[in-house]
Coordinates of C-alpha atoms in Angstrom, one line a residue:
M1 CA 0.0 0.0 0.0
R2 CA 1.4 3.4 -1.0
Q3 CA 2.3 5.7 1.9
Q4 CA -0.1 8.6 2.4
K5 CA 1.9 11.8 2.3
I6 CA 1.3 15.5 2.8
L7 CA 3.6 18.0 1.0
V8 CA 4.6 21.1 3.0
L9 CA 5.7 23.7 0.4
D10 CA 8.3 25.9 2.0
F11 CA 8.3 29.6 1.4
G12 CA 10.9 30.4 4.0
G13 CA 8.8 31.1 7.1
Q14 CA 10.0 30.6 10.7
Y15 CA 7.5 27.9 11.5
D16 CA 7.9 25.7 8.4
Q17 CA 9.4 22.7 10.3
L18 CA 6.8 23.1 13.0
I19 CA 4.0 22.5 10.5
A20 CA 5.5 19.2 9.4
R21 CA 5.9 18.3 13.0
R22 CA 2.3 19.0 13.9
V23 CA 1.1 16.9 10.9
R24 CA 3.3 14.0 12.0
D25 CA 1.9 14.3 15.6
L26 CA -1.4 13.3 14.0
H27 CA 0.3 10.2 12.5
V28 CA 0.4 11.5 9.0
Y29 CA 3.7 11.6 7.1
A30 CA 4.7 15.1 6.0
E31 CA 7.7 16.1 4.0
I32 CA 9.0 19.5 3.2
K33 CA 10.0 20.7 -0.2
E34 CA 11.3 24.2 -1.1
Y35 CA 8.8 26.0 -3.3
D36 CA 11.2 26.3 -6.3
R37 CA 12.6 22.8 -6.0
V38 CA 9.6 20.7 -6.8
T39 CA 7.8 20.5 -10.1
L40 CA 4.1 20.0 -10.9
K41 CA 4.9 16.6 -12.4
E42 CA 6.8 15.5 -9.3
I43 CA 3.8 16.5 -7.1
E44 CA 1.5 14.4 -9.3
I45 CA 3.9 11.4 -9.4
E46 CA 4.4 11.4 -5.6
G47 CA 0.6 11.2 -5.1
Y48 CA 0.4 13.7 -2.2
R49 CA -3.0 13.6 -0.4
G50 CA -2.7 17.3 0.5
I51 CA -0.5 20.3 0.3
I52 CA 0.2 23.0 2.9
F53 CA 1.7 26.4 1.9
T54 CA 3.9 27.8 4.7
G55 CA 4.4 31.3 5.9
G56 CA 7.2 33.5 4.6
P57 CA 8.9 36.9 5.2
C58 CA 8.0 38.5 1.8
S59 CA 5.1 40.4 0.3
V60 CA 3.3 38.4 -2.3
Y61 CA 3.3 41.4 -4.7
G62 CA 7.0 42.0 -4.3
E63 CA 9.2 41.7 -7.4
D64 CA 11.4 38.9 -6.0
S65 CA 8.8 37.2 -3.8
P66 CA 8.5 33.4 -4.0
H67 CA 5.5 32.1 -6.0
F68 CA 4.2 28.7 -6.9
D69 CA 3.0 27.2 -10.2
E70 CA -0.6 28.4 -10.1
R71 CA -1.7 25.1 -11.8
I72 CA -1.2 23.5 -8.4
L73 CA -4.6 24.9 -7.4
D74 CA -6.2 23.0 -10.2
L75 CA -4.7 19.6 -9.5
G76 CA -7.7 18.6 -7.4
I77 CA -5.3 18.1 -4.4
P78 CA -6.6 19.8 -1.2
V79 CA -4.4 22.9 -0.3
L80 CA -4.1 24.8 3.0
G81 CA -2.4 28.1 2.9
I82 CA -1.0 29.5 6.1
C83 CA -0.1 33.2 6.6
Y84 CA 2.0 34.1 3.5
G85 CA 0.7 30.9 2.0
A86 CA -2.8 32.2 2.5
Q87 CA -2.0 35.5 0.9
L88 CA -0.3 33.8 -2.0
M89 CA -3.2 31.6 -2.6
A90 CA -5.6 34.6 -2.7
Y91 CA -3.2 36.6 -4.9
M92 CA -2.6 33.9 -7.5
A93 CA -6.3 32.9 -7.6
G94 CA -7.3 36.4 -8.5
G95 CA -7.9 38.1 -5.2
K96 CA -6.3 41.2 -3.8
V97 CA -3.6 41.4 -1.2
G98 CA -2.0 44.6 0.2
D99 CA -0.8 46.6 3.1
A100 CA -4.0 47.9 4.8
G101 CA -2.1 50.9 6.0
G102 CA -2.0 49.8 9.6
S103 CA 0.7 48.4 11.8
G104 CA -0.1 44.8 11.0
E105 CA -1.2 42.2 13.5
Y106 CA 1.2 40.3 15.8
G107 CA 0.6 38.0 18.7
E108 CA -2.6 36.6 20.0
A109 CA -5.9 37.8 18.5
R110 CA -9.5 36.8 19.0
L111 CA -10.8 34.7 16.1
N112 CA -14.4 34.8 15.0
V113 CA -15.4 31.8 12.7
V114 CA -18.4 30.8 10.7
S115 CA -19.4 27.4 9.6
D116 CA -16.7 25.6 7.6
I117 CA -15.2 22.1 7.5
L118 CA -11.9 23.5 8.7
F119 CA -13.5 24.9 11.9
E120 CA -15.7 21.9 12.8
G121 CA -15.5 21.5 16.6
V122 CA -14.0 25.0 17.0
P123 CA -16.0 27.5 19.1
E124 CA -17.3 30.7 17.4
E125 CA -14.7 32.7 19.4
S126 CA -11.2 31.5 20.3
L127 CA -7.6 32.8 20.4
C128 CA -5.2 32.5 17.4
F129 CA -1.7 33.6 16.8
M130 CA -1.1 36.3 14.1
S131 CA 2.1 37.5 12.5
H132 CA 1.5 39.6 9.4
R133 CA 1.6 43.1 8.0
D134 CA -0.1 42.5 4.6
S135 CA -3.7 41.3 4.5
I136 CA -6.1 39.7 2.0
M137 CA -8.2 42.6 1.0
A138 CA -10.6 40.9 -1.4
V139 CA -11.1 37.1 -1.8
P140 CA -10.9 35.5 -5.2
E141 CA -14.0 34.5 -7.1
G142 CA -15.6 31.3 -5.7
F143 CA -14.1 31.8 -2.3
R144 CA -15.9 33.0 0.9
V145 CA -14.7 34.5 4.1
T146 CA -14.8 31.9 7.0
A147 CA -13.1 33.8 9.9
S148 CA -12.1 37.3 11.0
T149 CA -10.5 39.2 13.8
D150 CA -10.9 42.8 14.8
K151 CA -7.9 43.9 12.6
C152 CA -8.2 41.3 9.9
P153 CA -11.5 41.0 8.0
V154 CA -10.2 37.9 6.1
A155 CA -8.6 35.8 8.7
A156 CA -9.6 32.7 6.8
M157 CA -11.3 31.9 3.4
S158 CA -12.2 28.8 1.5
S159 CA -13.4 27.4 -1.7
E160 CA -14.9 24.0 -0.7
K161 CA -15.7 23.1 -4.3
R162 CA -12.0 23.4 -5.2
R163 CA -10.9 22.1 -1.8
L164 CA -8.8 25.2 -1.2
Y165 CA -8.4 26.6 2.3
A166 CA -6.4 29.5 3.7
V167 CA -5.8 31.0 7.2
Q168 CA -4.0 34.2 7.9
F169 CA -3.0 33.0 11.4
H170 CA -0.7 30.1 12.5
P171 CA -2.6 27.0 13.5
E172 CA 0.7 25.1 14.1
V173 CA 1.8 27.2 17.1
E174 CA 0.5 26.5 20.6
H175 CA -0.9 30.0 21.0
T176 CA -3.7 29.1 18.6
E177 CA -6.1 27.4 20.9
Y178 CA -7.7 25.0 18.4
G179 CA -4.9 24.9 15.9
N180 CA -4.5 21.1 16.1
R181 CA -8.2 20.6 15.6
M182 CA -8.0 22.8 12.5
L183 CA -5.1 20.8 11.1
S184 CA -6.8 17.6 12.0
N185 CA -10.0 18.8 10.1
F186 CA -7.9 19.5 7.0
L187 CA -6.0 16.2 7.1
F188 CA -8.9 13.9 7.9
G189 CA -12.0 15.8 6.8
V190 CA -10.6 17.3 3.6
C191 CA -7.6 15.2 2.5
G192 CA -9.2 11.9 3.7
V193 CA -6.0 10.4 5.1
D194 CA -6.0 7.5 7.6
G195 CA -3.5 8.7 10.1
N196 CA -1.7 5.4 10.4
W197 CA 2.0 6.5 9.9
K198 CA 4.2 5.4 12.8
M199 CA 7.8 5.6 13.7
D200 CA 8.1 1.9 12.9
D201 CA 7.4 2.8 9.3
F202 CA 10.2 5.4 9.3
V203 CA 12.7 2.9 10.8
E204 CA 12.0 0.1 8.4
E205 CA 11.8 2.3 5.4
S206 CA 15.1 4.0 6.3
I207 CA 16.9 0.8 6.8
S208 CA 15.7 -0.6 3.4
R209 CA 16.6 2.7 1.6
L210 CA 20.0 2.9 3.2
R211 CA 20.7 -0.7 2.5
R212 CA 19.8 -0.1 -1.2
E213 CA 21.6 3.2 -1.6
L214 CA 24.8 2.3 0.2
K215 CA 25.2 -1.3 -1.0
G216 CA 28.9 -2.1 -1.5
R217 CA 30.1 1.2 -0.1
K218 CA 32.2 1.9 3.0
V219 CA 30.6 4.3 5.5
L220 CA 32.3 6.3 8.2
L221 CA 30.0 7.7 11.0
G222 CA 31.2 10.6 13.1
L223 CA 30.0 9.4 16.5
S224 CA 29.6 11.8 19.4
G225 CA 27.8 9.5 21.7
G226 CA 24.8 11.8 21.8
V227 CA 21.3 10.8 21.0
D228 CA 21.3 11.8 17.4
S229 CA 24.6 10.1 16.3
S230 CA 23.7 7.0 18.4
V231 CA 20.4 6.5 16.6
A232 CA 22.1 7.1 13.3
A233 CA 24.7 4.5 14.3
A234 CA 21.9 2.0 15.0
L235 CA 20.1 2.6 11.7
L236 CA 23.3 2.4 9.7
S237 CA 24.5 -0.7 11.4
R238 CA 21.3 -2.5 10.6
A239 CA 21.6 -1.3 7.0
V240 CA 25.3 -1.8 6.2
G241 CA 26.7 -3.9 9.0
K242 CA 30.5 -4.5 8.8
D243 CA 30.8 -1.7 6.1
L244 CA 30.2 0.8 8.9
T245 CA 33.1 2.3 10.8
M246 CA 32.2 4.5 13.9
V247 CA 34.8 7.1 14.7
F248 CA 34.5 8.8 18.1
V249 CA 36.6 11.9 18.2
D250 CA 37.5 13.0 21.7
H251 CA 38.1 16.7 21.0
G252 CA 38.7 17.6 24.6
M253 CA 35.5 19.5 24.9
L254 CA 33.2 16.7 26.3
R255 CA 31.4 16.6 29.6
K256 CA 32.9 15.0 32.6
N257 CA 33.6 11.2 32.2
E258 CA 31.8 11.3 28.8
A259 CA 34.6 9.9 26.6
D260 CA 35.0 6.8 28.6
M261 CA 31.3 6.2 28.8
V262 CA 30.9 6.5 25.0
E263 CA 33.7 3.9 24.4
R264 CA 32.1 1.6 27.0
V265 CA 28.7 1.7 25.3
F266 CA 29.7 1.6 21.7
G267 CA 33.0 -0.3 21.8
N268 CA 31.3 -3.7 21.4
M269 CA 28.0 -2.7 19.9
Y270 CA 26.3 -3.5 16.6
G271 CA 29.3 -5.6 15.2
S272 CA 30.6 -2.5 13.4
R273 CA 34.1 -1.2 13.9
F274 CA 34.6 1.4 16.7
I275 CA 37.6 3.8 16.7
R276 CA 38.4 6.3 19.5
V277 CA 40.6 9.2 18.5
D278 CA 42.3 11.5 21.1
A279 CA 42.4 14.8 19.3
A280 CA 42.2 17.3 22.1
E281 CA 45.5 19.0 21.4
R282 CA 45.0 19.6 17.7
F283 CA 41.5 21.1 18.4
L284 CA 42.7 23.4 21.1
E285 CA 45.6 24.6 18.9
K286 CA 43.2 25.5 16.1
L287 CA 41.0 27.4 18.6
E288 CA 43.8 29.4 20.1
G289 CA 42.9 33.1 20.2
V290 CA 39.5 32.5 18.5
K291 CA 36.6 34.3 20.3
E292 CA 33.8 34.7 17.7
P293 CA 31.2 31.8 18.0
E294 CA 30.6 31.2 14.3
S295 CA 34.3 31.0 13.7
K296 CA 34.7 28.5 16.6
R297 CA 31.9 26.3 15.2
K298 CA 33.4 26.3 11.7
I299 CA 36.9 25.5 12.9
I300 CA 35.6 22.6 15.0
G301 CA 33.5 21.4 12.1
E302 CA 36.4 21.5 9.7
E303 CA 38.8 19.8 12.1
F304 CA 36.2 17.0 12.7
I305 CA 36.2 16.4 8.9
R306 CA 39.9 16.3 8.7
V307 CA 40.1 13.7 11.5
F308 CA 37.3 11.7 9.8
E309 CA 39.2 11.8 6.4
E310 CA 42.4 10.5 8.1
Q311 CA 40.4 7.7 9.7
A312 CA 38.6 6.9 6.5
R313 CA 41.9 6.4 4.6
A314 CA 43.2 4.2 7.4
A315 CA 39.9 2.2 7.4
G316 CA 40.0 1.4 3.8
E317 CA 39.0 4.4 1.8
A318 CA 35.5 5.0 3.1
D319 CA 33.9 7.5 0.7
V320 CA 30.6 8.1 2.5
L321 CA 30.4 10.3 5.6
A322 CA 27.4 9.8 7.9
Q323 CA 26.2 12.3 10.4
G324 CA 23.4 12.5 13.0
T325 CA 22.0 15.8 11.6
I326 CA 18.4 16.5 12.6
Y327 CA 15.8 19.0 11.5
P328 CA 16.5 21.8 14.0
D329 CA 20.2 21.7 13.0
I330 CA 19.3 22.3 9.4
V331 CA 16.8 25.1 10.2
E332 CA 19.2 27.0 12.5
S333 CA 22.0 26.7 10.0
G334 CA 20.0 28.5 7.4
K335 CA 19.1 25.7 5.0
G336 CA 15.8 25.5 3.2
G337 CA 15.6 29.3 2.6
S338 CA 15.5 30.2 6.3
A339 CA 17.8 32.8 7.9
T340 CA 21.0 31.4 9.5
I341 CA 20.7 31.5 13.3
K342 CA 24.0 29.6 14.0
S343 CA 25.9 27.1 12.0
H344 CA 26.0 23.5 13.3
H345 CA 29.3 21.8 12.9
N346 CA 27.7 19.0 10.9
V347 CA 25.7 21.3 8.6
G348 CA 26.9 24.9 8.1
G349 CA 30.3 24.2 9.6
L350 CA 31.4 21.7 7.0
P351 CA 34.3 22.8 4.8
G352 CA 33.9 23.3 1.1
S353 CA 36.5 20.7 0.2
M354 CA 36.3 17.1 1.5
D355 CA 37.6 13.7 0.6
F356 CA 34.2 12.2 1.0
R357 CA 32.1 11.7 -2.2
D358 CA 28.8 11.7 -0.4
I359 CA 27.2 12.6 3.0
V360 CA 24.3 10.6 4.4
E361 CA 22.1 12.1 7.1
P362 CA 19.5 9.5 7.9
L363 CA 17.8 11.6 10.6
K364 CA 17.7 14.9 8.9
E365 CA 13.9 15.0 8.6
L366 CA 13.3 14.2 12.3
F367 CA 12.8 16.3 15.4
K368 CA 14.5 15.5 18.7
D369 CA 11.6 13.6 20.2
E370 CA 11.1 11.7 17.0
V371 CA 14.8 10.7 17.1
R372 CA 14.3 9.4 20.6
E373 CA 11.3 7.4 19.5
A374 CA 13.3 5.9 16.6
G375 CA 16.0 5.0 19.1
R376 CA 13.5 3.0 21.2
K377 CA 12.2 1.2 18.1
L378 CA 15.8 0.3 17.3
G379 CA 16.3 -1.2 20.8
L380 CA 18.7 1.4 22.2
P381 CA 18.8 1.5 26.0
E382 CA 16.6 4.1 27.7
E383 CA 19.5 5.8 29.4
L384 CA 21.1 6.5 26.0
V385 CA 17.8 7.5 24.3
M386 CA 17.1 10.1 27.1
R387 CA 20.6 11.4 27.4
Q388 CA 21.0 15.2 27.6
P389 CA 21.3 16.8 24.2
F390 CA 24.9 18.0 23.6
P391 CA 26.1 20.2 20.8
G392 CA 28.7 18.7 18.4
P393 CA 31.2 21.4 19.2
G394 CA 30.8 20.4 22.8
L395 CA 31.9 22.7 25.6
G396 CA 33.6 24.8 23.0
V397 CA 30.3 26.7 22.6
R398 CA 29.6 26.7 26.3
V399 CA 32.7 28.7 26.9
I400 CA 32.0 32.3 25.8
G401 CA 35.1 33.7 24.1
E402 CA 38.4 32.0 23.7
V403 CA 38.6 28.3 24.6
T404 CA 41.4 27.2 26.9
R405 CA 42.1 24.1 29.0
G406 CA 41.5 26.0 32.2
K407 CA 38.1 27.3 31.0
L408 CA 37.1 23.9 29.8
W409 CA 37.9 22.4 33.2
T410 CA 35.8 25.1 35.0
V411 CA 32.7 24.7 32.8
R412 CA 33.0 20.9 32.9
E413 CA 33.0 20.9 36.7
A414 CA 30.2 23.4 36.9
D415 CA 28.1 21.5 34.4
H416 CA 28.7 18.3 36.4
I417 CA 27.6 19.9 39.7
F418 CA 24.5 21.4 38.1
R419 CA 23.4 18.2 36.5
E420 CA 24.0 16.3 39.7
E421 CA 21.6 18.6 41.6
V422 CA 18.9 18.7 38.9
D423 CA 19.0 14.9 38.6
K424 CA 17.9 14.7 42.2
L425 CA 14.5 16.0 41.2
P426 CA 11.6 13.7 40.3
A427 CA 11.7 12.7 36.6
E428 CA 8.3 14.2 35.9
I429 CA 9.5 17.8 36.7
R430 CA 13.0 17.5 35.4
P431 CA 13.8 19.9 32.4
D432 CA 14.4 18.5 28.9
Q433 CA 17.9 20.1 28.9
Y434 CA 20.1 21.7 31.6
F435 CA 23.7 22.7 31.6
A436 CA 26.3 25.3 32.7
V437 CA 27.9 28.1 30.6
L438 CA 31.1 29.9 31.4
T439 CA 30.5 33.5 30.5
D440 CA 33.2 36.0 29.6
T441 CA 32.1 38.3 32.5
L442 CA 34.3 38.9 35.5
S443 CA 32.8 40.1 38.8
V444 CA 33.9 41.0 42.3
G445 CA 33.4 38.6 45.1
V446 CA 34.5 37.7 48.6
K447 CA 36.5 34.5 49.3
G448 CA 38.4 33.8 52.4
D449 CA 37.6 37.3 53.9
G450 CA 39.4 38.8 50.9
R451 CA 38.4 40.5 47.7
A452 CA 38.2 38.2 44.7
Y453 CA 37.7 39.1 41.1
G454 CA 36.5 36.0 39.3
L455 CA 34.4 34.1 36.8
T456 CA 30.7 34.1 36.2
V457 CA 28.9 30.9 35.5
A458 CA 25.4 30.9 34.0
L459 CA 23.0 28.0 34.5
R460 CA 20.5 27.1 31.7
A461 CA 17.4 24.8 31.9
V462 CA 14.6 24.5 29.4
Y463 CA 11.4 22.6 28.7
T464 CA 10.8 21.7 25.1
D465 CA 9.2 18.9 23.0
D466 CA 10.9 19.6 19.6
F467 CA 13.9 22.0 20.3
M468 CA 12.4 24.4 17.8
T469 CA 10.9 26.4 20.7
A470 CA 11.7 26.2 24.4
E471 CA 10.5 27.6 27.7
W472 CA 12.9 28.4 30.5
S473 CA 12.5 26.0 33.4
R474 CA 11.1 27.3 36.8
L475 CA 13.4 25.0 38.8
P476 CA 12.8 24.8 42.5
F477 CA 14.7 27.6 44.2
E478 CA 16.4 25.1 46.5
T479 CA 17.9 23.2 43.5
V480 CA 19.3 26.4 41.9
A481 CA 20.5 27.6 45.3
Q482 CA 22.3 24.4 46.1
A483 CA 23.9 24.3 42.6
S484 CA 25.0 27.9 43.0
H485 CA 26.5 27.2 46.5
R486 CA 28.5 24.2 45.3
I487 CA 29.8 25.8 42.1
A488 CA 31.0 29.0 43.9
N489 CA 32.6 27.0 46.8
E490 CA 34.0 23.9 45.0
I491 CA 35.4 25.6 41.8
P492 CA 38.3 28.0 42.3
G493 CA 38.0 31.2 40.4
V494 CA 34.2 31.4 40.3
T495 CA 32.7 34.3 42.2
R496 CA 29.2 34.5 40.8
V497 CA 26.4 32.1 39.5
V498 CA 23.4 33.4 37.5
Y499 CA 20.3 31.7 36.1
D500 CA 19.1 32.2 32.5
V501 CA 15.3 33.0 32.3
T502 CA 15.1 33.5 28.6
S503 CA 12.9 31.3 26.3
K504 CA 13.4 30.3 22.7
P505 CA 12.7 32.5 20.9
P506 CA 14.1 35.2 21.4
A507 CA 17.1 33.2 22.6
T508 CA 18.4 29.9 21.4
V509 CA 18.9 27.0 23.8
E510 CA 22.7 27.3 23.6
W511 CA 24.4 30.6 24.3
E512 CA 26.6 30.3 21.2

């Protein structure tokens, strides 16, 4: 039976990946394609059961604004336009879009709806999340207005005959009260999908595809020991077996006792070859004097590749590099038309010239919680599946400014203490990620009845389900106080500990 799929057509908006995530939450497979990298014929051949147009930062009437092939609207495939996607549908179907002369509409708004299949089970009044300046000023022929707000007369429109729907707001974000219900109505009520896609499907299909595509080739996996690379290792080992070599690079910027733990877990796992490389000195030499975070990430990314190339040659000329890249990595590194937030060492940090002919990223379409679920399906132990996320550049991006051995020791000890204290909390209230950062701020303190001028450590803890957005954790004061007391007293040179109370957005989870 052919897999039922929804196409998310990407116009560069900030919530593009979140749309696909919400669709998958409803057990319907969604895949994202950039608006200018998929043809009408490809859409027909793939047999998509529905299409969702995403938001985007442009004005639909702008000279260089992204547009779709207008024949998409006549394929008979249901389409849902969101924000920019709604305006674009109206514009290309013959309606009118423009700047209404106001200041736009941003944040929560009260939505008033009328009868429409998209709003079945949604109250006449509810809250939605708006983020737009332009508005639909006149709907195309054959469409009718199905919702409005005080500032937006056309908050939603539809042509049920053509199965075309559009909403000016964002149903995919949590701030829209009945957003999931609206998406569910579109998927099941309009597109007629079954909702039977499961992670088991992804795992088995990925193994079959990797086995087919990598047959007879030697694969080298850069293994960090984190959740992402561990799940990638499990997938690849099932697919290519002895043709997989796992290279664990100890770059000297790992958490306390982590390198030994990774070797203990993976050294005799999967029947694939495991190599541990002690490369701390060469990484620190490359980072000497470097303070700018993007430069640090790119240096670390390139040095990883150079180590992998050396190991590939020693292992028998492996020509495929495998990585545990996941969706949020790609988004934050500016792929898919989105703005670059920060380069990930295994995406934006890759050098332009490499010995490897191909790169395989088996998890690049998954969010963090989906990666964990895949890990369970592959039989990985729970303590590994639920390990704390850790950036590829390691503590190198948790030391603000230049990275030195002394600073790494300080942040490593502070991080260990903080995690020890948080781990005492019941599992149900424990944050999804928590760690320490060594800032570049010095402050005056008092130690041993004398003046001290020392380091400032920041503590960070967040709750999140997909790492695209995150809410800062309201940890018990006693936990924060005990961690602060221990760090300031047990680590020489630290005179102040602060707690980060910023969510994502506007911040990112990591400081660099």
